[in-house]
Amino acid sequence: MNEFNEINELFTNEWLQFIEFTSMLIQHILAKLSEEDQVKMRQLFESSKLGKEQIDFMLSNAIIDEEVQAYFEICMNTSKAHGAKKDLKQAFKQLTIAKEHDLNLNLNEAIVHYNKGILLLDLNSKELLSKILTERAKILEQLREYEECLIDIEDAIKFSCKTYPDLDQFKKDITEKLIGYNLKLREEFGPQRNRLNICALTENKQLPSASSLVKMNYSPDKGRFIQAQADIPKGTIVFAEEAYVKWLKPSQYEKFCYFCIKKITLRFFPCRNCTNVRFCCSNCEEEAWNKYHSNECNYLGVLKYFSYGHIAAQCLLIAGIENVIEIEKQTHAELSKWPKKEFKQDYHTFASLCAFDGDWPYPYNFTMCFAVLLVLRLLEKMNLITKQSEDYSTIGYIMIKLISKINLNCYSILNSKFRHLEALNVVSHKETNDGIGTAIYLSASLPSHSCDPNCMKIRNGSMLILTSTRKVKTGEEITITYRPHFKNRSFKDRQHYLYENYSFKCKCNACENVWENIGYSFKCPNCEGPLILNSDKTNYCVECSAANVISYDDVIKQYEESERLIRESKKLFAQNKIDESKELLLKANQILCSFYSHNDQIAIDYLLARCCELQKNYREALKYAKQVIKKQENIFGKSSLEVANTLLLCSLLCDRYKKTFGGIFQRQKRQEAKLFREKALNIFKCFSKSEIRVVSADFSHYLPYVIHILRKYGDEYSLNYCKV
Ligand SMILES: C[S@@+](CC[C@H](N)C(=O)[O-])C[C@H]1O[C@@H](n2cnc3c(N)ncnc32)[C@H](O)[C@@H]1O
């Protein structure tokens, strides 16, 4: 078992570590099994689908049982060795340091030590907790962090057994300050700075958290899907749903609320039992505790290795094991009878979610099975099941099904509510992965995928919002993208990705019509037509149908060189070496000339416009900005936010340009600036209902100008931006 400890040290990502570990373990186990069992195990895990058979085999084999137990104990001992415990003495030590910092006006340091102290405090000492929360609130007040301060005061009032008129007054004062402060922000930045003000929709009786404009329907091709039952204007919220299960990556335990996944900034509320996880307030702590954390709390050190296994365990705990067994037995037969008449937000619904139907590759399926056995062991420890129970292996099997459902229906929870590229309406060549957790939504699991979707996802903590990105007509299907978009992957790559990851052959409109992304293609050496590149290195020209006419590796090499040049030029730009930066950009531009409209070309033109602007060469800056518009129209559409942003940039450049002229030219440029501005505002207005106007990263430099324009000319709602 020593080698396993080494692996523990090697990996920072628990799940990767676990996969690596189980891959190694399978060899270890095979070597110990009888020849007959070796053959059986190989067959079970190398060829057939994961299910009851594998679970039963693993449960009935004494050697495997021993290995499971041995690993389980290692995890338990490791987590015991590393986990800090509540310690009143240490807590007081921290609180004393905090007080000293407070007296010396080192307010941020004081908060750090209050946090450390509160984490170690026994929450049963309610009066003490209330007193310390009040002290922390006072510091937060001095830091003008009124929202955070108010949460502490409310918790202080909640935990205090006595009535404190002082606390009530404190709450009143801070509430007033907060209103005043928000009004000030509103004056400076417009309404609702950085905030997406969306309440869960409750109008739809069939689908909780969906708008009444949609309903569920069924087709033999796709199963259940969501359909518009009235015309839906662009920018309408069709789903706003809280996650049924939300799982935070262990590496994020200290950074986000373990229950609602809100970012922890200055302060947090601790778990009543452990020092592993943090909450944004006592209400979240209470809810998590009541729903699942009371059971799993002491075993987080073990569970954190199992990722999907942990999420499945949380599903079981939230739903209640007996309930799950009962309902799973009933619904198993019902799955073929879609659509359901009723759609209740209970475990019944979760059980009826579609499951991943493909084959998990070996030894990944062994990893999953092993995780399930470990969770079963944990459930025993929690006194929720016994090994003697006839349902023991059934729960194992249910867990496998749960994992398959999670695999197919899960959404990533992203670090920032606006960071997701889709929210920027940008389809990027390179995909980013800044997931901090995983969530399951019951209603929002139903929309189908399309490579040309009509809705986009926006995350706000663990809340998922789907909004329409164009007008959706009555009867049309509501679609989102499961990742591939016809603007960033070839038809072949899209089909491959969806089959590999979700086990279905995509039948969306874009795929049925074999749409290729011309905007991302390369130039065919024969006819200069759009040449489509697939990730398996094949390529073909849409215009002359020539196949495999270029070397994939050569193109990628050139592309990487252009990327390097852009990187270097950005560095030079940051050092204020504008001429040198421009030179590299022009070189990169030359390389990318043999490609069609890439995002990278847009980035280059943006930077060139910026260089020219700093050189006060507004005419050339305007030329590059106009080139950006053309490419953006090509990629994102004429009325996209990207185009609107660049139109505003053009208007800014015209304004500056005009100052270098006199008389008639000045008037002409003023007129031009106005035209650009009006076009931009018209686009922004279309997005105003969705309350989302995002300024993309490339554009952040012009943010003050955007704010200025929107405040001066936009409607009341057209300013809700986010720096990214
Ligand atoms: C997350 S579920 C969507 C809800 C599912 N249709 C149901 O009945 O529960 C994903 C499954 O829907 C079907 N599906 C979704 N988008 C599809 C598409 N573009 N083409 C074909 N099938 C699709 C596939 O069976 C896929 O495995």
PDB file of C-alpha atoms in Angstrom, residues 175-399:
ATOM      1  CA  THR A 175     -28.959  48.909   6.363  1.00  0.00           C
ATOM      2  CA  GLU A 176     -29.191  52.669   5.909  1.00  0.00           C
ATOM      3  CA  LYS A 177     -25.519  52.904   5.052  1.00  0.00           C
ATOM      4  CA  LEU A 178     -25.909  50.088   2.559  1.00  0.00           C
ATOM      5  CA  ILE A 179     -28.815  51.821   0.835  1.00  0.00           C
ATOM      6  CA  GLY A 180     -26.824  55.044   0.716  1.00  0.00           C
ATOM      7  CA  TYR A 181     -23.779  53.253  -0.597  1.00  0.00           C
ATOM      8  CA  ASN A 182     -25.761  51.445  -3.290  1.00  0.00           C
ATOM      9  CA  LEU A 183     -27.356  54.710  -4.342  1.00  0.00           C
ATOM     10  CA  LYS A 184     -23.900  56.180  -4.678  1.00  0.00           C
ATOM     11  CA  LEU A 185     -22.769  53.226  -6.768  1.00  0.00           C
ATOM     12  CA  ARG A 186     -25.881  53.588  -8.855  1.00  0.00           C
ATOM     13  CA  GLU A 187     -25.030  57.223  -9.477  1.00  0.00           C
ATOM     14  CA  GLU A 188     -21.517  56.331 -10.473  1.00  0.00           C
ATOM     15  CA  PHE A 189     -22.082  53.143 -12.408  1.00  0.00           C
ATOM     16  CA  GLY A 190     -25.758  52.917 -13.255  1.00  0.00           C
ATOM     17  CA  PRO A 191     -28.269  50.490 -11.753  1.00  0.00           C
ATOM     18  CA  GLN A 192     -27.394  46.986 -10.622  1.00  0.00           C
ATOM     19  CA  ARG A 193     -23.691  47.011 -10.944  1.00  0.00           C
ATOM     20  CA  ASN A 194     -22.358  43.538 -11.654  1.00  0.00           C
ATOM     21  CA  ARG A 195     -25.539  41.930 -10.524  1.00  0.00           C
ATOM     22  CA  LEU A 196     -27.948  39.709 -12.285  1.00  0.00           C
ATOM     23  CA  ASN A 197     -31.240  40.328 -10.613  1.00  0.00           C
ATOM     24  CA  ILE A 198     -33.244  37.253 -11.341  1.00  0.00           C
ATOM     25  CA  CYS A 199     -35.749  35.469  -9.198  1.00  0.00           C
ATOM     26  CA  ALA A 200     -36.566  31.853  -9.857  1.00  0.00           C
ATOM     27  CA  LEU A 201     -39.477  31.544 -12.255  1.00  0.00           C
ATOM     28  CA  THR A 202     -42.462  29.791 -10.796  1.00  0.00           C
ATOM     29  CA  GLU A 203     -45.155  30.336 -13.388  1.00  0.00           C
ATOM     30  CA  ASN A 204     -44.819  27.032 -15.172  1.00  0.00           C
ATOM     31  CA  LYS A 205     -46.873  24.284 -13.514  1.00  0.00           C
ATOM     32  CA  GLN A 206     -45.392  21.464 -15.576  1.00  0.00           C
ATOM     33  CA  LEU A 207     -41.770  22.543 -15.252  1.00  0.00           C
ATOM     34  CA  PRO A 208     -40.697  24.224 -12.022  1.00  0.00           C
ATOM     35  CA  SER A 209     -38.276  27.103 -12.600  1.00  0.00           C
ATOM     36  CA  ALA A 210     -39.247  27.449 -16.249  1.00  0.00           C
ATOM     37  CA  SER A 211     -41.055  30.300 -17.908  1.00  0.00           C
ATOM     38  CA  SER A 212     -44.700  29.742 -18.851  1.00  0.00           C
ATOM     39  CA  LEU A 213     -43.660  30.343 -22.445  1.00  0.00           C
ATOM     40  CA  VAL A 214     -42.242  26.823 -22.688  1.00  0.00           C
ATOM     41  CA  LYS A 215     -43.523  23.270 -22.252  1.00  0.00           C
ATOM     42  CA  MET A 216     -42.112  19.756 -22.313  1.00  0.00           C
ATOM     43  CA  ASN A 217     -42.698  17.548 -25.306  1.00  0.00           C
ATOM     44  CA  TYR A 218     -41.435  14.192 -26.560  1.00  0.00           C
ATOM     45  CA  SER A 219     -40.005  12.864 -29.793  1.00  0.00           C
ATOM     46  CA  PRO A 220     -38.766   9.338 -30.483  1.00  0.00           C
ATOM     47  CA  ASP A 221     -35.524  10.810 -31.839  1.00  0.00           C
ATOM     48  CA  LYS A 222     -34.475  12.901 -28.879  1.00  0.00           C
ATOM     49  CA  GLY A 223     -36.709  11.840 -25.982  1.00  0.00           C
ATOM     50  CA  ARG A 224     -38.129  14.696 -23.926  1.00  0.00           C
ATOM     51  CA  PHE A 225     -37.380  18.181 -25.148  1.00  0.00           C
ATOM     52  CA  ILE A 226     -38.470  21.745 -24.447  1.00  0.00           C
ATOM     53  CA  GLN A 227     -40.638  23.654 -26.849  1.00  0.00           C
ATOM     54  CA  ALA A 228     -41.818  27.258 -27.099  1.00  0.00           C
ATOM     55  CA  GLN A 229     -45.591  27.458 -26.635  1.00  0.00           C
ATOM     56  CA  ALA A 230     -45.663  31.142 -27.603  1.00  0.00           C
ATOM     57  CA  ASP A 231     -43.303  33.453 -29.445  1.00  0.00           C
ATOM     58  CA  ILE A 232     -40.324  34.163 -27.212  1.00  0.00           C
ATOM     59  CA  PRO A 233     -38.521  37.455 -27.797  1.00  0.00           C
ATOM     60  CA  LYS A 234     -34.747  37.625 -27.812  1.00  0.00           C
ATOM     61  CA  GLY A 235     -33.284  38.050 -24.344  1.00  0.00           C
ATOM     62  CA  THR A 236     -36.121  36.296 -22.459  1.00  0.00           C
ATOM     63  CA  ILE A 237     -35.275  34.162 -19.461  1.00  0.00           C
ATOM     64  CA  VAL A 238     -36.730  30.719 -20.113  1.00  0.00           C
ATOM     65  CA  PHE A 239     -35.252  28.888 -17.130  1.00  0.00           C
ATOM     66  CA  ALA A 240     -33.933  30.206 -13.822  1.00  0.00           C
ATOM     67  CA  GLU A 241     -33.255  27.235 -11.645  1.00  0.00           C
ATOM     68  CA  GLU A 242     -31.494  26.398  -8.409  1.00  0.00           C
ATOM     69  CA  ALA A 243     -29.434  23.234  -8.510  1.00  0.00           C
ATOM     70  CA  TYR A 244     -30.905  20.064  -7.027  1.00  0.00           C
ATOM     71  CA  VAL A 245     -27.421  18.852  -6.212  1.00  0.00           C
ATOM     72  CA  LYS A 246     -24.336  21.050  -6.231  1.00  0.00           C
ATOM     73  CA  TRP A 247     -20.889  19.732  -5.661  1.00  0.00           C
ATOM     74  CA  LEU A 248     -17.902  21.926  -4.973  1.00  0.00           C
ATOM     75  CA  LYS A 249     -14.434  20.775  -5.987  1.00  0.00           C
ATOM     76  CA  PRO A 250     -12.374  20.110  -2.841  1.00  0.00           C
ATOM     77  CA  SER A 251      -9.692  22.519  -4.050  1.00  0.00           C
ATOM     78  CA  GLN A 252     -12.364  25.254  -3.791  1.00  0.00           C
ATOM     79  CA  TYR A 253     -13.595  24.496  -0.257  1.00  0.00           C
ATOM     80  CA  GLU A 254     -11.974  27.607   1.165  1.00  0.00           C
ATOM     81  CA  LYS A 255     -13.039  29.897  -1.640  1.00  0.00           C
ATOM     82  CA  PHE A 256     -16.764  29.305  -2.115  1.00  0.00           C
ATOM     83  CA  CYS A 257     -19.807  28.693   0.040  1.00  0.00           C
ATOM     84  CA  TYR A 258     -20.152  24.917   0.249  1.00  0.00           C
ATOM     85  CA  PHE A 259     -23.912  25.204  -0.131  1.00  0.00           C
ATOM     86  CA  CYS A 260     -24.796  28.024  -2.530  1.00  0.00           C
ATOM     87  CA  ILE A 261     -21.342  28.281  -4.193  1.00  0.00           C
ATOM     88  CA  LYS A 262     -21.168  32.045  -3.713  1.00  0.00           C
ATOM     89  CA  LYS A 263     -17.660  33.405  -3.632  1.00  0.00           C
ATOM     90  CA  ILE A 264     -16.236  33.822  -0.148  1.00  0.00           C
ATOM     91  CA  THR A 265     -14.525  37.155  -0.045  1.00  0.00           C
ATOM     92  CA  LEU A 266     -13.806  38.639   3.337  1.00  0.00           C
ATOM     93  CA  ARG A 267     -15.720  36.634   5.850  1.00  0.00           C
ATOM     94  CA  PHE A 268     -17.531  33.305   6.127  1.00  0.00           C
ATOM     95  CA  PHE A 269     -19.640  31.230   8.463  1.00  0.00           C
ATOM     96  CA  PRO A 270     -18.101  27.914   9.583  1.00  0.00           C
ATOM     97  CA  CYS A 271     -19.499  24.422   9.657  1.00  0.00           C
ATOM     98  CA  ARG A 272     -20.715  23.535  13.158  1.00  0.00           C
ATOM     99  CA  ASN A 273     -18.610  20.376  13.113  1.00  0.00           C
ATOM    100  CA  CYS A 274     -15.647  20.515  10.742  1.00  0.00           C
ATOM    101  CA  THR A 275     -13.053  23.045   9.669  1.00  0.00           C
ATOM    102  CA  ASN A 276     -12.993  21.872   6.050  1.00  0.00           C
ATOM    103  CA  VAL A 277     -15.770  23.817   4.398  1.00  0.00           C
ATOM    104  CA  ARG A 278     -17.036  27.410   4.558  1.00  0.00           C
ATOM    105  CA  PHE A 279     -20.488  28.928   4.174  1.00  0.00           C
ATOM    106  CA  CYS A 280     -21.576  32.419   3.216  1.00  0.00           C
ATOM    107  CA  CYS A 281     -24.047  32.630   6.110  1.00  0.00           C
ATOM    108  CA  SER A 282     -25.600  30.527   8.862  1.00  0.00           C
ATOM    109  CA  ASN A 283     -28.688  29.798   6.740  1.00  0.00           C
ATOM    110  CA  CYS A 284     -26.590  28.057   4.097  1.00  0.00           C
ATOM    111  CA  GLU A 285     -24.773  26.148   6.808  1.00  0.00           C
ATOM    112  CA  GLU A 286     -28.083  25.018   8.275  1.00  0.00           C
ATOM    113  CA  GLU A 287     -29.547  23.938   4.953  1.00  0.00           C
ATOM    114  CA  ALA A 288     -26.450  21.999   3.939  1.00  0.00           C
ATOM    115  CA  TRP A 289     -26.354  20.382   7.375  1.00  0.00           C
ATOM    116  CA  ASN A 290     -29.985  19.309   7.244  1.00  0.00           C
ATOM    117  CA  LYS A 291     -29.891  18.105   3.649  1.00  0.00           C
ATOM    118  CA  TYR A 292     -26.652  16.112   3.534  1.00  0.00           C
ATOM    119  CA  HIS A 293     -23.692  17.575   5.376  1.00  0.00           C
ATOM    120  CA  SER A 294     -24.573  16.151   8.812  1.00  0.00           C
ATOM    121  CA  ASN A 295     -24.034  12.683   7.347  1.00  0.00           C
ATOM    122  CA  GLU A 296     -21.012  13.298   5.185  1.00  0.00           C
ATOM    123  CA  CYS A 297     -19.198  15.873   7.336  1.00  0.00           C
ATOM    124  CA  ASN A 298     -16.854  13.477   9.124  1.00  0.00           C
ATOM    125  CA  TYR A 299     -16.044  11.660   5.903  1.00  0.00           C
ATOM    126  CA  LEU A 300     -15.295  14.546   3.552  1.00  0.00           C
ATOM    127  CA  GLY A 301     -11.630  13.635   3.700  1.00  0.00           C
ATOM    128  CA  VAL A 302     -12.559  10.311   2.103  1.00  0.00           C
ATOM    129  CA  LEU A 303     -15.364  11.462  -0.178  1.00  0.00           C
ATOM    130  CA  LYS A 304     -13.295  14.192  -1.751  1.00  0.00           C
ATOM    131  CA  TYR A 305     -11.396  11.562  -3.741  1.00  0.00           C
ATOM    132  CA  PHE A 306     -14.475  10.213  -5.479  1.00  0.00           C
ATOM    133  CA  SER A 307     -15.899  13.172  -7.421  1.00  0.00           C
ATOM    134  CA  TYR A 308     -18.866  11.584  -9.245  1.00  0.00           C
ATOM    135  CA  GLY A 309     -19.155   9.089  -6.402  1.00  0.00           C
ATOM    136  CA  HIS A 310     -19.439  11.980  -3.955  1.00  0.00           C
ATOM    137  CA  ILE A 311     -22.121  13.694  -6.049  1.00  0.00           C
ATOM    138  CA  ALA A 312     -24.065  10.437  -6.238  1.00  0.00           C
ATOM    139  CA  ALA A 313     -23.733  10.049  -2.447  1.00  0.00           C
ATOM    140  CA  GLN A 314     -25.111  13.577  -2.006  1.00  0.00           C
ATOM    141  CA  CYS A 315     -28.080  12.684  -4.244  1.00  0.00           C
ATOM    142  CA  LEU A 316     -28.775   9.680  -2.035  1.00  0.00           C
ATOM    143  CA  LEU A 317     -28.525  11.712   1.144  1.00  0.00           C
ATOM    144  CA  ILE A 318     -30.697  14.552  -0.146  1.00  0.00           C
ATOM    145  CA  ALA A 319     -33.356  12.176  -1.385  1.00  0.00           C
ATOM    146  CA  GLY A 320     -33.165   9.697   1.508  1.00  0.00           C
ATOM    147  CA  ILE A 321     -31.972   6.163   0.833  1.00  0.00           C
ATOM    148  CA  GLU A 322     -35.254   4.382   1.495  1.00  0.00           C
ATOM    149  CA  ASN A 323     -37.061   6.796  -0.742  1.00  0.00           C
ATOM    150  CA  VAL A 324     -34.510   6.219  -3.481  1.00  0.00           C
ATOM    151  CA  ILE A 325     -34.821   2.439  -3.355  1.00  0.00           C
ATOM    152  CA  GLU A 326     -38.592   2.624  -3.379  1.00  0.00           C
ATOM    153  CA  ILE A 327     -38.843   5.091  -6.236  1.00  0.00           C
ATOM    154  CA  GLU A 328     -36.082   3.567  -8.299  1.00  0.00           C
ATOM    155  CA  LYS A 329     -37.951   0.264  -8.295  1.00  0.00           C
ATOM    156  CA  GLN A 330     -41.112   1.989  -9.545  1.00  0.00           C
ATOM    157  CA  THR A 331     -39.566   4.359 -12.061  1.00  0.00           C
ATOM    158  CA  HIS A 332     -37.283   1.831 -13.655  1.00  0.00           C
ATOM    159  CA  ALA A 333     -40.218   0.430 -15.544  1.00  0.00           C
ATOM    160  CA  GLU A 334     -41.639   3.849 -16.238  1.00  0.00           C
ATOM    161  CA  LEU A 335     -38.660   5.282 -18.062  1.00  0.00           C
ATOM    162  CA  SER A 336     -39.946   4.195 -21.440  1.00  0.00           C
ATOM    163  CA  LYS A 337     -43.219   6.016 -20.892  1.00  0.00           C
ATOM    164  CA  TRP A 338     -42.043   9.521 -21.673  1.00  0.00           C
ATOM    165  CA  PRO A 339     -43.301  12.180 -21.459  1.00  0.00           C
ATOM    166  CA  LYS A 340     -44.333  12.238 -17.866  1.00  0.00           C
ATOM    167  CA  LYS A 341     -47.661  13.745 -16.996  1.00  0.00           C
ATOM    168  CA  GLU A 342     -46.327  15.422 -13.956  1.00  0.00           C
ATOM    169  CA  PHE A 343     -42.985  17.010 -13.318  1.00  0.00           C
ATOM    170  CA  LYS A 344     -42.355  17.267  -9.617  1.00  0.00           C
ATOM    171  CA  GLN A 345     -39.228  18.632  -8.081  1.00  0.00           C
ATOM    172  CA  ASP A 346     -38.470  15.586  -6.037  1.00  0.00           C
ATOM    173  CA  TYR A 347     -36.283  12.549  -6.276  1.00  0.00           C
ATOM    174  CA  HIS A 348     -38.799  10.979  -8.594  1.00  0.00           C
ATOM    175  CA  THR A 349     -37.813  13.522 -11.191  1.00  0.00           C
ATOM    176  CA  PHE A 350     -34.131  12.944 -10.638  1.00  0.00           C
ATOM    177  CA  ALA A 351     -34.649   9.224 -11.051  1.00  0.00           C
ATOM    178  CA  SER A 352     -36.388   9.801 -14.348  1.00  0.00           C
ATOM    179  CA  LEU A 353     -33.554  11.818 -15.845  1.00  0.00           C
ATOM    180  CA  CYS A 354     -31.964  10.311 -18.909  1.00  0.00           C
ATOM    181  CA  ALA A 355     -28.746   8.351 -18.228  1.00  0.00           C
ATOM    182  CA  PHE A 356     -25.523   8.133 -20.205  1.00  0.00           C
ATOM    183  CA  ASP A 357     -25.973   5.201 -22.501  1.00  0.00           C
ATOM    184  CA  GLY A 358     -22.481   4.752 -23.923  1.00  0.00           C
ATOM    185  CA  ASP A 359     -19.607   2.576 -22.821  1.00  0.00           C
ATOM    186  CA  TRP A 360     -17.216   3.889 -20.258  1.00  0.00           C
ATOM    187  CA  PRO A 361     -13.739   3.043 -21.341  1.00  0.00           C
ATOM    188  CA  TYR A 362     -11.723   0.574 -19.326  1.00  0.00           C
ATOM    189  CA  PRO A 363     -10.345   1.179 -16.692  1.00  0.00           C
ATOM    190  CA  TYR A 364     -12.537   4.241 -16.128  1.00  0.00           C
ATOM    191  CA  ASN A 365     -15.493   1.942 -15.497  1.00  0.00           C
ATOM    192  CA  PHE A 366     -13.442   0.143 -12.860  1.00  0.00           C
ATOM    193  CA  THR A 367     -12.732   3.519 -11.222  1.00  0.00           C
ATOM    194  CA  MET A 368     -16.454   4.266 -11.062  1.00  0.00           C
ATOM    195  CA  CYS A 369     -17.241   0.859  -9.632  1.00  0.00           C
ATOM    196  CA  PHE A 370     -14.510   1.193  -7.030  1.00  0.00           C
ATOM    197  CA  ALA A 371     -15.825   4.635  -6.042  1.00  0.00           C
ATOM    198  CA  VAL A 372     -19.290   3.136  -5.598  1.00  0.00           C
ATOM    199  CA  LEU A 373     -17.940   0.382  -3.323  1.00  0.00           C
ATOM    200  CA  LEU A 374     -16.174   2.975  -1.219  1.00  0.00           C
ATOM    201  CA  VAL A 375     -19.311   5.075  -0.912  1.00  0.00           C
ATOM    202  CA  LEU A 376     -21.229   1.950   0.130  1.00  0.00           C
ATOM    203  CA  ARG A 377     -18.636   1.465   2.859  1.00  0.00           C
ATOM    204  CA  LEU A 378     -19.180   5.034   3.952  1.00  0.00           C
ATOM    205  CA  LEU A 379     -22.948   4.647   4.031  1.00  0.00           C
ATOM    206  CA  GLU A 380     -22.371   1.695   6.345  1.00  0.00           C
ATOM    207  CA  LYS A 381     -20.186   3.877   8.576  1.00  0.00           C
ATOM    208  CA  MET A 382     -22.931   6.494   8.635  1.00  0.00           C
ATOM    209  CA  ASN A 383     -25.301   3.730   9.818  1.00  0.00           C
ATOM    210  CA  LEU A 384     -27.511   4.292   6.811  1.00  0.00           C
ATOM    211  CA  ILE A 385     -27.214   0.759   5.441  1.00  0.00           C
ATOM    212  CA  THR A 386     -25.876  -2.587   6.580  1.00  0.00           C
ATOM    213  CA  LYS A 387     -23.941  -5.085   4.541  1.00  0.00           C
ATOM    214  CA  GLN A 388     -26.454  -7.757   5.473  1.00  0.00           C
ATOM    215  CA  SER A 389     -29.315  -5.813   3.986  1.00  0.00           C
ATOM    216  CA  GLU A 390     -30.790  -7.262   0.799  1.00  0.00           C
ATOM    217  CA  ASP A 391     -30.700  -3.782  -0.672  1.00  0.00           C
ATOM    218  CA  TYR A 392     -26.929  -3.413  -0.269  1.00  0.00           C
ATOM    219  CA  SER A 393     -26.040  -4.333  -3.837  1.00  0.00           C
ATOM    220  CA  THR A 394     -29.181  -2.584  -5.147  1.00  0.00           C
ATOM    221  CA  ILE A 395     -27.889   0.676  -3.723  1.00  0.00           C
ATOM    222  CA  GLY A 396     -24.574   0.003  -5.428  1.00  0.00           C
ATOM    223  CA  TYR A 397     -26.413  -0.455  -8.684  1.00  0.00           C
ATOM    224  CA  ILE A 398     -28.518   2.667  -8.098  1.00  0.00           C
ATOM    225  CA  MET A 399     -25.279   4.565  -7.523  1.00  0.00           C
TER     226      MET A 399
END
